[in-house]
Amino acid sequence: MFSTTRRKAAGNLAGLACMILWSTNFPLVAKLLETWHPLFIAPARMAIAGTTVALFAIAIGQGRYLTSIPMRDLVQIGGLALSAAIICFVWAQVFADPVTAAVVISAMPLTSALMGVAQGSERIGWNIALGLACAIFGGVMISLASEGTGATHDILDSFIGAILLILGSTLYIWHSRALVIRFAHVPDVAKSASIMLMAALSTSCVAIIAVSLGLAPIRYDLGSENLLALMALGVFAVGGSSVLWLVTGRLVGVTVASMHHNMVPFYVIILSAFAGAKISIMHVAGAGLVILGAVIAQYGRPVAPPVEQKV
């Protein structure tokens, strides 16, 4: 069993890797939205992610745990909460540029903390409060430093995008807390796969119904570039990051894990730098504040030993 220090270190390293993978989601989705309808991106990426992680679960001997979560909970957590969150996230990028989307989602630590307080499972002490302040302020600094990097959306579009992102992040945090707390004993890879496959089925049903009712056009492109982007999105940005996200939440708690989301805008900017965007001192300072916030939030904070998972 890991010591508290080693457990926190492992959890934060998993969080770092998770958010680096997750940050590729924003430019990849932005690329696909040029030729794909949002309702088709959601099931496609969840199907690829769920299948990839399920095959990995089988390969490492966790295949027998793919059915460990009861159907009612699968439908509730994956078929409803995660599916709605994913649709909100994808559709939001129709209205918000990648950097703006990343910045709004970085409010997730606050959402998780408030949800924990409401559920009676967390208490906001001085370290959590100061950590949240640093993380949020750091995210704002990165956002301000990113102004003028290509955002062309008007105020109404930005408002709609923000509402969709807030709704999506709230549902995503709820789904994460449910998996980490209620199904802590189920291996991370197996439960991530089963939840994503259920989300793929649910979002596929939504897309089929929308097309049948004439609410959405059939629009997708399986050209080589788009197919490569879709595979990268499903396998790494969604599949890989989802497993690492549950590992992080289990080791350091969902609220602290969510603070890693505030580094996503910085990672997006780094990715954008390859396309010519500039990284400023303000970007670096904002990233430093986010890291400081995560460290402060964990200072002196007891972390209960994670539930022993089945092997």
CSV table of C-alpha atoms in Angstrom, one decimal:
chain,number,residue,atom,x,y,z
A,1,MET,CA,0.0,0.0,0.0
A,2,PHE,CA,1.4,3.4,-0.9
A,3,SER,CA,2.2,5.9,1.8
A,4,THR,CA,0.3,9.2,1.8
A,5,THR,CA,3.1,11.1,0.2
A,6,ARG,CA,3.7,8.5,-2.5
A,7,ARG,CA,0.0,8.2,-3.1
A,8,LYS,CA,-0.4,12.0,-3.6
A,9,ALA,CA,2.7,12.0,-5.9
A,10,ALA,CA,1.3,9.1,-8.0
A,11,GLY,CA,-2.1,10.8,-8.2
A,12,ASN,CA,-0.7,14.1,-9.3
A,13,LEU,CA,1.5,12.5,-11.9
A,14,ALA,CA,-1.6,10.7,-13.2
A,15,GLY,CA,-3.4,14.0,-13.2
A,16,LEU,CA,-0.6,15.7,-15.2
A,17,ALA,CA,-0.6,12.9,-17.8
A,18,CYS,CA,-4.4,12.9,-17.9
A,19,MET,CA,-4.7,16.6,-18.7
A,20,ILE,CA,-2.0,16.6,-21.3
A,21,LEU,CA,-4.0,13.9,-23.1
A,22,TRP,CA,-7.3,15.7,-22.5
A,23,SER,CA,-5.9,19.0,-23.8
A,24,THR,CA,-5.6,17.5,-27.3
A,25,ASN,CA,-9.4,17.1,-27.2
A,26,PHE,CA,-10.1,20.8,-27.9
A,27,PRO,CA,-8.1,21.3,-31.2
A,28,LEU,CA,-9.1,17.8,-32.4
A,29,VAL,CA,-12.8,18.5,-31.9
A,30,ALA,CA,-12.4,21.9,-33.4
A,31,LYS,CA,-10.9,20.3,-36.5
A,32,LEU,CA,-13.7,17.7,-36.8
A,33,LEU,CA,-16.4,20.3,-36.3
A,34,GLU,CA,-15.4,21.7,-39.7
A,35,THR,CA,-17.0,18.7,-41.4
A,36,TRP,CA,-18.9,16.8,-38.7
A,37,HIS,CA,-22.2,17.6,-36.9
A,38,PRO,CA,-21.7,17.6,-33.1
A,39,LEU,CA,-24.2,14.8,-32.6
A,40,PHE,CA,-22.1,12.5,-34.7
A,41,ILE,CA,-18.8,13.3,-33.0
A,42,ALA,CA,-20.0,12.4,-29.5
A,43,PRO,CA,-21.0,8.7,-30.2
A,44,ALA,CA,-18.0,8.2,-32.5
A,45,ARG,CA,-15.4,9.2,-30.0
A,46,MET,CA,-17.1,7.4,-27.1
A,47,ALA,CA,-17.4,4.2,-29.1
A,48,ILE,CA,-13.7,4.3,-30.1
A,49,ALA,CA,-12.7,5.2,-26.6
A,50,GLY,CA,-14.9,2.6,-24.9
A,51,THR,CA,-13.8,-0.2,-27.3
A,52,THR,CA,-10.1,0.7,-26.9
A,53,VAL,CA,-10.2,0.7,-23.1
A,54,ALA,CA,-12.4,-2.4,-23.0
A,55,LEU,CA,-9.8,-4.3,-25.1
A,56,PHE,CA,-7.1,-3.0,-22.8
A,57,ALA,CA,-9.1,-4.1,-19.8
A,58,ILE,CA,-9.3,-7.6,-21.2
A,59,ALA,CA,-5.6,-7.6,-22.1
A,60,ILE,CA,-4.6,-6.9,-18.5
A,61,GLY,CA,-7.0,-9.3,-17.0
A,62,GLN,CA,-9.9,-7.0,-16.0
A,63,GLY,CA,-12.3,-8.2,-18.5
A,64,ARG,CA,-14.4,-10.0,-15.9
A,65,TYR,CA,-15.1,-6.7,-14.2
A,66,LEU,CA,-16.6,-5.0,-17.3
A,67,THR,CA,-20.1,-6.0,-16.0
A,68,SER,CA,-19.4,-5.1,-12.3
A,69,ILE,CA,-21.5,-2.0,-12.4
A,70,PRO,CA,-25.3,-2.7,-12.2
A,71,MET,CA,-27.3,-1.8,-15.3
A,72,ARG,CA,-29.3,0.9,-13.4
A,73,ASP,CA,-26.2,2.7,-12.5
A,74,LEU,CA,-24.7,2.2,-15.9
A,75,VAL,CA,-27.7,3.9,-17.4
A,76,GLN,CA,-27.7,6.7,-14.8
A,77,ILE,CA,-24.0,7.5,-14.8
A,78,GLY,CA,-23.0,6.6,-18.3
A,79,GLY,CA,-26.2,6.7,-20.4
A,80,LEU,CA,-27.5,9.9,-18.9
A,81,ALA,CA,-24.9,12.0,-17.0
A,82,LEU,CA,-21.8,11.3,-19.1
A,83,SER,CA,-23.7,11.2,-22.4
A,84,ALA,CA,-25.3,14.6,-21.7
A,85,ALA,CA,-21.9,16.0,-20.6
A,86,ILE,CA,-20.1,14.8,-23.7
A,87,ILE,CA,-22.8,16.3,-26.0
A,88,CYS,CA,-22.6,19.6,-24.1
A,89,PHE,CA,-18.8,19.7,-24.4
A,90,VAL,CA,-18.8,19.0,-28.1
A,91,TRP,CA,-21.7,21.3,-29.0
A,92,ALA,CA,-20.2,24.1,-26.8
A,93,GLN,CA,-17.2,24.2,-29.2
A,94,VAL,CA,-19.5,25.3,-32.0
A,95,PHE,CA,-20.0,28.5,-30.0
A,96,ALA,CA,-16.7,28.8,-28.1
A,97,ASP,CA,-13.1,28.6,-29.5
A,98,PRO,CA,-10.8,25.9,-28.0
A,99,VAL,CA,-9.0,28.2,-25.5
A,100,THR,CA,-12.2,29.7,-24.2
A,101,ALA,CA,-13.7,26.2,-23.8
A,102,ALA,CA,-10.7,25.0,-21.9
A,103,VAL,CA,-10.8,28.0,-19.5
A,104,VAL,CA,-14.5,27.7,-18.7
A,105,ILE,CA,-14.0,24.0,-17.9
A,106,SER,CA,-11.2,24.9,-15.5
A,107,ALA,CA,-14.0,25.9,-13.1
A,108,MET,CA,-14.5,22.2,-12.4
A,109,PRO,CA,-12.6,22.2,-9.1
A,110,LEU,CA,-15.0,24.7,-7.6
A,111,THR,CA,-17.9,22.7,-8.9
A,112,SER,CA,-16.5,19.5,-7.3
A,113,ALA,CA,-15.9,21.3,-4.0
A,114,LEU,CA,-19.4,22.7,-3.8
A,115,MET,CA,-20.9,19.3,-4.7
A,116,GLY,CA,-18.8,17.6,-2.0
A,117,VAL,CA,-20.0,20.2,0.6
A,118,ALA,CA,-23.7,19.6,-0.5
A,119,GLN,CA,-23.2,15.9,-0.2
A,120,GLY,CA,-21.5,16.2,3.2
A,121,SER,CA,-18.4,14.4,2.0
A,122,GLU,CA,-16.1,17.5,2.0
A,123,ARG,CA,-15.4,20.6,4.0
A,124,ILE,CA,-13.8,23.7,2.5
A,125,GLY,CA,-10.9,24.5,4.8
A,126,TRP,CA,-8.4,27.3,4.4
A,127,ASN,CA,-6.2,25.2,2.1
A,128,ILE,CA,-9.0,24.2,-0.3
A,129,ALA,CA,-10.3,27.8,-0.4
A,130,LEU,CA,-6.8,29.3,-1.0
A,131,GLY,CA,-6.0,26.6,-3.5
A,132,LEU,CA,-9.3,27.2,-5.4
A,133,ALA,CA,-8.6,30.9,-5.5
A,134,CYS,CA,-5.1,30.4,-6.9
A,135,ALA,CA,-6.3,27.9,-9.5
A,136,ILE,CA,-9.2,30.0,-10.7
A,137,PHE,CA,-7.1,33.2,-10.8
A,138,GLY,CA,-4.4,31.4,-12.7
A,139,GLY,CA,-7.0,30.1,-15.2
A,140,VAL,CA,-8.2,33.7,-15.7
A,141,MET,CA,-4.6,34.9,-16.2
A,142,ILE,CA,-4.1,32.3,-18.9
A,143,SER,CA,-7.4,33.3,-20.5
A,144,LEU,CA,-6.6,37.0,-20.6
A,145,ALA,CA,-3.1,36.2,-22.0
A,146,SER,CA,-4.8,34.2,-24.7
A,147,GLU,CA,-7.0,37.1,-25.8
A,148,GLY,CA,-6.6,37.7,-29.5
A,149,THR,CA,-5.3,34.2,-30.3
A,150,GLY,CA,-8.1,33.6,-32.7
A,151,ALA,CA,-11.4,33.8,-30.9
A,152,THR,CA,-14.0,35.2,-33.3
A,153,HIS,CA,-17.2,34.4,-31.5
A,154,ASP,CA,-19.7,37.1,-30.5
A,155,ILE,CA,-21.1,37.7,-27.0
A,156,LEU,CA,-24.3,35.6,-27.6
A,157,ASP,CA,-22.3,32.6,-28.9
A,158,SER,CA,-19.9,32.9,-26.0
A,159,PHE,CA,-22.8,33.0,-23.5
A,160,ILE,CA,-24.4,29.9,-25.1
A,161,GLY,CA,-21.1,28.1,-25.1
A,162,ALA,CA,-20.4,29.0,-21.5
A,163,ILE,CA,-23.9,27.6,-20.4
A,164,LEU,CA,-23.3,24.4,-22.2
A,165,LEU,CA,-19.8,24.0,-20.7
A,166,ILE,CA,-21.0,24.7,-17.2
A,167,LEU,CA,-23.8,22.2,-17.6
A,168,GLY,CA,-21.4,19.6,-19.1
A,169,SER,CA,-18.7,20.1,-16.4
A,170,THR,CA,-21.3,19.8,-13.6
A,171,LEU,CA,-22.6,16.5,-15.0
A,172,TYR,CA,-19.1,15.3,-15.7
A,173,ILE,CA,-18.0,16.0,-12.1
A,174,TRP,CA,-21.2,14.2,-10.8
A,175,HIS,CA,-20.4,11.1,-12.9
A,176,SER,CA,-16.8,11.2,-11.7
A,177,ARG,CA,-17.7,11.4,-8.0
A,178,ALA,CA,-20.2,8.6,-8.4
A,179,LEU,CA,-17.7,6.3,-10.0
A,180,VAL,CA,-14.8,7.1,-7.6
A,181,ILE,CA,-17.0,6.9,-4.4
A,182,ARG,CA,-19.7,4.4,-5.1
A,183,PHE,CA,-17.7,2.0,-7.3
A,184,ALA,CA,-14.2,2.5,-5.8
A,185,HIS,CA,-13.7,-1.3,-5.6
A,186,VAL,CA,-14.1,-1.8,-9.4
A,187,PRO,CA,-10.8,-1.5,-11.3
A,188,ASP,CA,-10.4,1.9,-13.0
A,189,VAL,CA,-9.9,0.6,-16.5
A,190,ALA,CA,-12.9,-1.8,-16.4
A,191,LYS,CA,-15.4,0.7,-15.0
A,192,SER,CA,-14.1,3.4,-17.4
A,193,ALA,CA,-14.7,1.1,-20.4
A,194,SER,CA,-18.2,0.0,-19.3
A,195,ILE,CA,-19.3,3.6,-18.6
A,196,MET,CA,-18.0,4.9,-22.0
A,197,LEU,CA,-19.6,2.1,-23.9
A,198,MET,CA,-22.9,2.9,-22.3
A,199,ALA,CA,-22.4,6.5,-23.2
A,200,ALA,CA,-21.6,5.6,-26.8
A,201,LEU,CA,-24.9,3.6,-27.0
A,202,SER,CA,-26.8,6.5,-25.5
A,203,THR,CA,-25.3,9.2,-27.6
A,204,SER,CA,-25.9,7.1,-30.7
A,205,CYS,CA,-29.6,6.8,-29.9
A,206,VAL,CA,-29.8,10.6,-29.5
A,207,ALA,CA,-28.2,11.1,-32.9
A,208,ILE,CA,-30.5,8.6,-34.6
A,209,ILE,CA,-33.6,10.1,-33.0
A,210,ALA,CA,-32.4,13.7,-34.0
A,211,VAL,CA,-31.8,12.6,-37.6
A,212,SER,CA,-35.1,10.7,-37.8
A,213,LEU,CA,-37.1,13.8,-36.6
A,214,GLY,CA,-35.2,16.0,-39.0
A,215,LEU,CA,-33.6,17.9,-36.2
A,216,ALA,CA,-30.0,17.3,-37.3
A,217,PRO,CA,-28.5,16.8,-40.8
A,218,ILE,CA,-26.3,13.7,-41.5
A,219,ARG,CA,-22.9,15.4,-41.8
A,220,TYR,CA,-19.6,13.6,-41.3
A,221,ASP,CA,-16.4,13.1,-43.3
A,222,LEU,CA,-14.2,10.0,-43.0
A,223,GLY,CA,-11.4,11.4,-45.0
A,224,SER,CA,-7.9,10.3,-44.0
A,225,GLU,CA,-7.2,13.5,-41.9
A,226,ASN,CA,-10.5,13.4,-40.1
A,227,LEU,CA,-10.3,9.7,-39.5
A,228,LEU,CA,-6.8,10.1,-38.0
A,229,ALA,CA,-8.1,13.0,-35.8
A,230,LEU,CA,-11.1,10.9,-34.7
A,231,MET,CA,-8.9,7.9,-33.8
A,232,ALA,CA,-6.6,10.2,-31.8
A,233,LEU,CA,-9.6,11.8,-30.1
A,234,GLY,CA,-11.1,8.5,-29.1
A,235,VAL,CA,-8.0,6.5,-28.1
A,236,PHE,CA,-5.9,9.1,-26.4
A,237,ALA,CA,-7.8,12.4,-25.7
A,238,VAL,CA,-10.9,10.5,-24.3
A,239,GLY,CA,-9.9,6.9,-23.7
A,240,GLY,CA,-6.5,7.3,-22.1
A,241,SER,CA,-7.4,10.5,-20.2
A,242,SER,CA,-10.6,8.9,-18.8
A,243,VAL,CA,-8.7,6.0,-17.2
A,244,LEU,CA,-6.0,8.4,-15.8
A,245,TRP,CA,-8.8,10.7,-14.5
A,246,LEU,CA,-10.4,8.0,-12.4
A,247,VAL,CA,-6.9,7.0,-11.1
A,248,THR,CA,-6.3,10.6,-10.1
A,249,GLY,CA,-9.7,11.0,-8.4
A,250,ARG,CA,-9.2,7.8,-6.5
A,251,LEU,CA,-5.7,8.7,-5.2
A,252,VAL,CA,-6.2,12.4,-4.3
A,253,GLY,CA,-9.9,13.0,-4.5
A,254,VAL,CA,-12.1,14.5,-7.3
A,255,THR,CA,-11.8,18.1,-6.1
A,256,VAL,CA,-8.0,18.1,-6.1
A,257,ALA,CA,-7.9,16.1,-9.3
A,258,SER,CA,-10.2,18.7,-10.9
A,259,MET,CA,-7.6,21.4,-10.1
A,260,HIS,CA,-5.4,19.8,-12.8
A,261,HIS,CA,-8.1,20.9,-15.3
A,262,ASN,CA,-6.9,24.5,-14.7
A,263,MET,CA,-3.7,23.6,-16.5
A,264,VAL,CA,-5.6,22.6,-19.6
A,265,PRO,CA,-5.7,26.1,-21.1
A,266,PHE,CA,-1.9,26.3,-20.7
A,267,TYR,CA,-1.5,22.9,-22.5
A,268,VAL,CA,-3.8,24.1,-25.3
A,269,ILE,CA,-1.6,27.2,-25.7
A,270,ILE,CA,1.5,25.0,-25.9
A,271,LEU,CA,-0.2,22.9,-28.6
A,272,SER,CA,-1.2,26.1,-30.4
A,273,ALA,CA,2.4,27.3,-30.2
A,274,PHE,CA,3.2,24.7,-32.8
A,275,ALA,CA,0.8,26.5,-35.1
A,276,GLY,CA,2.4,29.9,-34.4
A,277,ALA,CA,0.7,31.1,-31.2
A,278,LYS,CA,2.9,32.9,-28.7
A,279,ILE,CA,3.5,31.9,-25.1
A,280,SER,CA,3.8,34.9,-22.8
A,281,ILE,CA,5.1,35.5,-19.3
A,282,MET,CA,1.4,35.8,-18.2
A,283,HIS,CA,0.7,32.3,-19.5
A,284,VAL,CA,3.6,30.9,-17.5
A,285,ALA,CA,2.6,32.9,-14.4
A,286,GLY,CA,-1.0,31.7,-14.7
A,287,ALA,CA,0.2,28.1,-15.0
A,288,GLY,CA,2.4,28.6,-11.9
A,289,LEU,CA,-0.6,29.8,-9.9
A,290,VAL,CA,-2.6,26.8,-10.9
A,291,ILE,CA,0.2,24.4,-9.8
A,292,LEU,CA,0.5,26.4,-6.6
A,293,GLY,CA,-3.2,26.1,-6.0
A,294,ALA,CA,-3.1,22.3,-6.4
A,295,VAL,CA,-0.2,22.1,-3.9
A,296,ILE,CA,-1.8,24.3,-1.3
A,297,ALA,CA,-5.1,22.4,-1.6
A,298,GLN,CA,-3.3,19.2,-0.6
A,299,TYR,CA,-1.2,20.7,2.2
A,300,GLY,CA,-2.0,19.1,5.5
A,301,ARG,CA,-5.0,17.5,3.9
A,302,PRO,CA,-5.5,13.9,5.0
A,303,VAL,CA,-6.1,11.5,2.1
A,304,ALA,CA,-8.0,8.4,3.1
A,305,PRO,CA,-6.4,5.2,1.8
A,306,PRO,CA,-8.0,4.3,-1.5
A,307,VAL,CA,-10.3,1.3,-1.5
A,308,GLU,CA,-8.5,-1.8,-2.5
A,309,GLN,CA,-9.5,-2.6,-6.0
A,310,LYS,CA,-10.2,-6.1,-7.3
A,311,VAL,CA,-7.5,-7.7,-9.4
